[in-house]
């Protein structure tokens, strides 16, 4: 199991411990249906060092992981237990659609960070004219904090775009603080604190619009 998978298996702490910049692209088939999403994760520099050390990605000790080792490692960071949603959601009218497990894995090292890539096919291709389609990258427990610094893309159609709805982070932080305050201060200080469904409060929402749905 990868280091990240082990972290998830152990539960979530009370604040983010891993920071990931996400890039993603919605992929359409030749019939114009949404069939998959390509996702890139750029791990923060500290966690990248952990990944390199724990997975022996720097065999010669020059502080740079070898590409051959990264190629062999690709996909291990998404070696999830069955049913794990993968910290990415596509929804129609607020209802999540089912995504298959990750495929087409790649890994690289860039500007001091490990960057991995995978594709999540939709279990059933989606006719995007049937409702409001949205995409979000987040960990419900907020152990991992995801940001989407660049505008996501669309491939396979030239009449669609994704528009960002920025999360109200001030309100999210306030609610987050309130939930933390509800934790019993007399409990074991080393006990894992889980705050399910808190991560979505910090997640920007991306709304898909296509010419046919204008």
C-alpha positions as a Markdown table, in Angstrom:
| # | Residue | x | y | z |
|---|---|---|---|---|
| 1 | Unk | 0.0 | 0.0 | 0.0 |
| 2 | Unk | 1.3 | 3.5 | -0.8 |
| 3 | Unk | 2.1 | 6.1 | 1.8 |
| 4 | Unk | -1.0 | 8.1 | 0.9 |
| 5 | Unk | -3.2 | 5.0 | 1.0 |
| 6 | Unk | -1.8 | 4.2 | 4.4 |
| 7 | Unk | -2.7 | 7.7 | 5.6 |
| 8 | Unk | -6.3 | 7.3 | 4.5 |
| 9 | Unk | -6.5 | 3.8 | 6.0 |
| 10 | Unk | -5.5 | 5.3 | 9.3 |
| 11 | Unk | -8.2 | 8.0 | 9.4 |
| 12 | Unk | -8.2 | 11.7 | 9.3 |
| 13 | Unk | -6.8 | 14.2 | 11.7 |
| 14 | Unk | -8.3 | 17.5 | 12.7 |
| 15 | Unk | -6.7 | 19.7 | 10.1 |
| 16 | Unk | -5.0 | 19.3 | 6.6 |
| 17 | Unk | -1.8 | 17.4 | 6.7 |
| 18 | Unk | -1.2 | 17.0 | 2.9 |
| 19 | Unk | -1.6 | 19.8 | 0.3 |
| 20 | Unk | -2.2 | 19.0 | -3.3 |
| 21 | Unk | -2.6 | 21.2 | -6.3 |
| 22 | Unk | -5.0 | 19.6 | -8.7 |
| 23 | Unk | -5.4 | 20.0 | -12.5 |
| 24 | Unk | -8.1 | 18.2 | -14.3 |
| 25 | Unk | -9.7 | 17.9 | -17.8 |
| 26 | Unk | -13.1 | 16.5 | -18.6 |
| 27 | Unk | -13.0 | 14.1 | -21.6 |
| 28 | Unk | -15.8 | 13.7 | -24.0 |
| 29 | Unk | -16.4 | 10.8 | -26.5 |
| 30 | Unk | -17.1 | 11.1 | -30.2 |
| 31 | Unk | -20.9 | 11.3 | -29.5 |
| 32 | Unk | -20.4 | 14.3 | -27.2 |
| 33 | Unk | -21.0 | 12.4 | -23.9 |
| 34 | Unk | -18.8 | 12.9 | -20.9 |
| 35 | Unk | -16.8 | 9.7 | -20.6 |
| 36 | Unk | -13.9 | 10.4 | -18.2 |
| 37 | Unk | -11.8 | 12.9 | -16.2 |
| 38 | Unk | -8.1 | 13.2 | -16.3 |
| 39 | Unk | -6.6 | 14.3 | -13.0 |
| 40 | Unk | -3.1 | 15.6 | -12.1 |
| 41 | Unk | -2.0 | 15.9 | -8.5 |
| 42 | Unk | 1.0 | 18.0 | -7.5 |
| 43 | Unk | 1.9 | 17.0 | -3.9 |
| 44 | Unk | 3.4 | 19.6 | -1.6 |
| 45 | Unk | 7.1 | 19.6 | -1.3 |
| 46 | Unk | 7.2 | 18.1 | 2.2 |
| 47 | Unk | 5.0 | 15.2 | 1.3 |
| 48 | Unk | 6.9 | 14.8 | -2.0 |
| 49 | Unk | 10.0 | 14.2 | 0.1 |
| 50 | Unk | 8.2 | 11.5 | 2.1 |
| 51 | Unk | 7.0 | 9.8 | -1.1 |
| 52 | Unk | 10.5 | 9.8 | -2.5 |
| 53 | Unk | 12.0 | 8.4 | 0.6 |
| 54 | Unk | 9.4 | 5.8 | 1.5 |
| 55 | Unk | 9.2 | 4.5 | -2.1 |
| 56 | Unk | 12.9 | 4.5 | -2.8 |
| 57 | Unk | 12.5 | 6.9 | -5.8 |
| 58 | Unk | 16.0 | 8.4 | -5.4 |
| 59 | Unk | 18.3 | 5.4 | -5.7 |
| 60 | Unk | 21.5 | 7.3 | -6.3 |
| 61 | Unk | 21.0 | 9.9 | -3.5 |
| 62 | Unk | 21.3 | 13.0 | -5.7 |
| 63 | Unk | 18.0 | 14.4 | -4.3 |
| 64 | Unk | 16.3 | 13.9 | -7.6 |
| 65 | Unk | 14.0 | 10.9 | -8.2 |
| 66 | Unk | 14.8 | 8.8 | -11.2 |
| 67 | Unk | 12.2 | 8.8 | -13.9 |
| 68 | Unk | 12.4 | 5.0 | -14.2 |
| 69 | Unk | 11.5 | 4.8 | -10.5 |
| 70 | Unk | 8.7 | 7.2 | -10.9 |
| 71 | Unk | 7.4 | 5.2 | -13.8 |
| 72 | Unk | 7.4 | 2.1 | -11.6 |
| 73 | Unk | 5.7 | 4.0 | -8.8 |
| 74 | Unk | 2.9 | 5.5 | -11.0 |
| 75 | Unk | -0.5 | 4.4 | -9.8 |
| 76 | Unk | 0.6 | 3.4 | -6.3 |
| 77 | Unk | -0.7 | 6.7 | -4.8 |
| 78 | Unk | -4.2 | 5.7 | -5.9 |
| 79 | Unk | -4.1 | 2.1 | -4.7 |
| 80 | Unk | -7.3 | 2.7 | -2.8 |
| 81 | Unk | -9.6 | 0.2 | -1.0 |
| 82 | Unk | -12.7 | -0.8 | -2.9 |
| 83 | Unk | -15.3 | 1.9 | -2.8 |
| 84 | Unk | -13.0 | 4.8 | -2.0 |
| 85 | Unk | -14.3 | 7.7 | -4.1 |
| 86 | Unk | -10.9 | 9.2 | -4.9 |
| 87 | Unk | -11.4 | 12.8 | -3.7 |
| 88 | Unk | -13.0 | 13.9 | -6.9 |
| 89 | Unk | -16.7 | 14.3 | -7.6 |
| 90 | Unk | -18.7 | 14.8 | -10.8 |
| 91 | Unk | -22.4 | 15.5 | -10.1 |
| 92 | Unk | -25.6 | 16.1 | -12.0 |
| 93 | Unk | -28.1 | 18.4 | -10.2 |
| 94 | Unk | -26.1 | 17.8 | -7.0 |
| 95 | Unk | -26.2 | 14.0 | -7.2 |
| 96 | Unk | -22.8 | 12.3 | -7.7 |
| 97 | Unk | -22.3 | 10.1 | -10.7 |
| 98 | Unk | -20.4 | 6.9 | -10.4 |
| 99 | Unk | -16.7 | 6.9 | -11.5 |
| 100 | Unk | -14.7 | 3.7 | -12.2 |
| 101 | Unk | -11.3 | 3.1 | -10.7 |
| 102 | Unk | -8.3 | 5.0 | -11.9 |
| 103 | Unk | -6.4 | 4.0 | -15.0 |
| 104 | Unk | -3.6 | 5.3 | -17.3 |
| 105 | Unk | -1.1 | 6.2 | -14.5 |
| 106 | Unk | 1.9 | 8.5 | -14.9 |
| 107 | Unk | 4.3 | 10.2 | -12.5 |
| 108 | Unk | 6.9 | 12.9 | -12.8 |
| 109 | Unk | 9.0 | 15.2 | -10.7 |
| 110 | Unk | 8.7 | 18.9 | -11.2 |
| 111 | Unk | 9.9 | 22.0 | -9.3 |
| 112 | Unk | 10.5 | 19.9 | -6.1 |
| 113 | Unk | 7.2 | 18.2 | -6.2 |
| 114 | Unk | 6.0 | 14.7 | -7.2 |
| 115 | Unk | 3.2 | 15.0 | -9.8 |
| 116 | Unk | 1.0 | 12.0 | -10.6 |
| 117 | Unk | -1.7 | 11.6 | -13.2 |
| 118 | Unk | -4.6 | 9.2 | -13.6 |
| 119 | Unk | -7.9 | 9.0 | -15.5 |
| 120 | Unk | -11.2 | 8.2 | -13.9 |
| 121 | Unk | -13.7 | 6.9 | -16.5 |
| 122 | Unk | -17.4 | 7.4 | -15.8 |
| 123 | Unk | -19.2 | 4.1 | -15.3 |
| 124 | Unk | -21.7 | 5.2 | -17.8 |
| 125 | Unk | -21.1 | 8.0 | -20.3 |
| 126 | Unk | -23.1 | 11.1 | -19.4 |
| 127 | Unk | -25.4 | 13.2 | -21.5 |
| 128 | Unk | -24.5 | 16.6 | -20.1 |
| 129 | Unk | -27.7 | 18.2 | -21.4 |
| 130 | Unk | -29.7 | 16.3 | -18.7 |
| 131 | Unk | -28.9 | 18.6 | -15.9 |
| 132 | Unk | -26.4 | 20.9 | -14.2 |
| 133 | Unk | -23.0 | 19.1 | -14.3 |
| 134 | Unk | -20.5 | 20.1 | -11.7 |
| 135 | Unk | -17.0 | 19.0 | -10.7 |
| 136 | Unk | -15.1 | 19.3 | -7.4 |
| 137 | Unk | -11.8 | 18.1 | -6.0 |
| 138 | Unk | -11.9 | 17.6 | -2.2 |
| 139 | Unk | -11.3 | 15.2 | 0.7 |
| 140 | Unk | -14.5 | 15.0 | 2.7 |
| 141 | Unk | -12.5 | 14.7 | 6.0 |
| 142 | Unk | -10.2 | 17.6 | 5.0 |
| 143 | Unk | -7.1 | 15.5 | 5.9 |
| 144 | Unk | -5.9 | 16.5 | 2.4 |
| 145 | Unk | -6.4 | 20.1 | 1.2 |
| 146 | Unk | -6.9 | 20.3 | -2.5 |
| 147 | Unk | -6.6 | 23.5 | -4.5 |
| 148 | Unk | -7.2 | 24.0 | -8.3 |
| 149 | Unk | -4.9 | 26.8 | -9.1 |
| 150 | Unk | -5.4 | 26.8 | -12.9 |
| 151 | Unk | -8.7 | 26.7 | -14.9 |
| 152 | Unk | -9.6 | 23.1 | -15.7 |
| 153 | Unk | -10.0 | 22.0 | -19.3 |
| 154 | Unk | -12.4 | 20.2 | -21.6 |
| 155 | Unk | -11.3 | 17.8 | -24.4 |
| 156 | Unk | -13.4 | 16.3 | -27.2 |
| 157 | Unk | -15.8 | 19.2 | -27.5 |
| 158 | Unk | -15.2 | 22.8 | -28.4 |
| 159 | Unk | -18.6 | 24.1 | -27.2 |
| 160 | Unk | -18.1 | 23.4 | -23.5 |
| 161 | Unk | -16.5 | 25.3 | -20.7 |
| 162 | Unk | -16.1 | 25.0 | -16.9 |
| 163 | Unk | -16.8 | 28.1 | -14.8 |
| 164 | Unk | -15.4 | 28.4 | -11.3 |
| 165 | Unk | -17.7 | 29.1 | -8.3 |
| 166 | Unk | -15.3 | 30.1 | -5.6 |
| 167 | Unk | -15.9 | 28.6 | -2.1 |
| 168 | Unk | -16.6 | 31.0 | 0.7 |
| 169 | Unk | -13.5 | 30.1 | 2.7 |
| 170 | Unk | -14.2 | 32.5 | 5.5 |
| 171 | Unk | -17.6 | 30.9 | 6.2 |
| 172 | Unk | -16.0 | 27.4 | 5.7 |
| 173 | Unk | -13.3 | 28.2 | 8.3 |
| 174 | Unk | -15.9 | 29.5 | 10.7 |
| 175 | Unk | -17.9 | 26.3 | 10.4 |
| 176 | Unk | -14.7 | 24.2 | 10.6 |
| 177 | Unk | -13.8 | 26.0 | 13.8 |
| 178 | Unk | -17.3 | 25.4 | 15.2 |
| 179 | Unk | -17.1 | 21.7 | 14.5 |
| 180 | Unk | -13.6 | 21.4 | 16.1 |
| 181 | Unk | -14.9 | 23.2 | 19.1 |
| 182 | Unk | -17.6 | 20.6 | 19.5 |
| 183 | Unk | -14.9 | 17.9 | 20.0 |
| 184 | Unk | -14.8 | 16.8 | 23.6 |
| 185 | Unk | -11.7 | 18.5 | 25.1 |
| 186 | Unk | -11.5 | 15.8 | 27.7 |
| 187 | Unk | -11.1 | 13.0 | 25.2 |
| 188 | Unk | -7.7 | 11.3 | 24.5 |
| 189 | Unk | -5.6 | 14.0 | 22.8 |
| 190 | Unk | -4.0 | 11.4 | 20.6 |
| 191 | Unk | -7.4 | 10.1 | 19.4 |
| 192 | Unk | -8.1 | 10.5 | 15.7 |
| 193 | Unk | -10.6 | 13.3 | 15.1 |
| 194 | Unk | -12.9 | 12.8 | 12.1 |
| 195 | Unk | -15.0 | 15.6 | 10.6 |
| 196 | Unk | -16.8 | 14.0 | 7.7 |
| 197 | Unk | -18.1 | 16.2 | 4.9 |
| 198 | Unk | -16.1 | 19.2 | 6.1 |
| 199 | Unk | -13.8 | 19.3 | 3.0 |
| 200 | Unk | -16.5 | 20.2 | 0.6 |
| 201 | Unk | -16.9 | 23.6 | 2.3 |
| 202 | Unk | -13.4 | 24.6 | 1.1 |
| 203 | Unk | -13.8 | 23.3 | -2.4 |
| 204 | Unk | -14.4 | 25.5 | -5.4 |
| 205 | Unk | -17.2 | 24.2 | -7.6 |
| 206 | Unk | -16.8 | 24.0 | -11.4 |
| 207 | Unk | -20.0 | 24.3 | -13.4 |
| 208 | Unk | -20.0 | 22.8 | -17.0 |
| 209 | Unk | -21.9 | 24.7 | -19.7 |
| 210 | Unk | -22.1 | 23.5 | -23.3 |
| 211 | Unk | -23.7 | 25.2 | -26.3 |
| 212 | Unk | -26.5 | 22.7 | -26.4 |
| 213 | Unk | -27.5 | 23.5 | -22.8 |
| 214 | Unk | -27.4 | 27.3 | -23.1 |
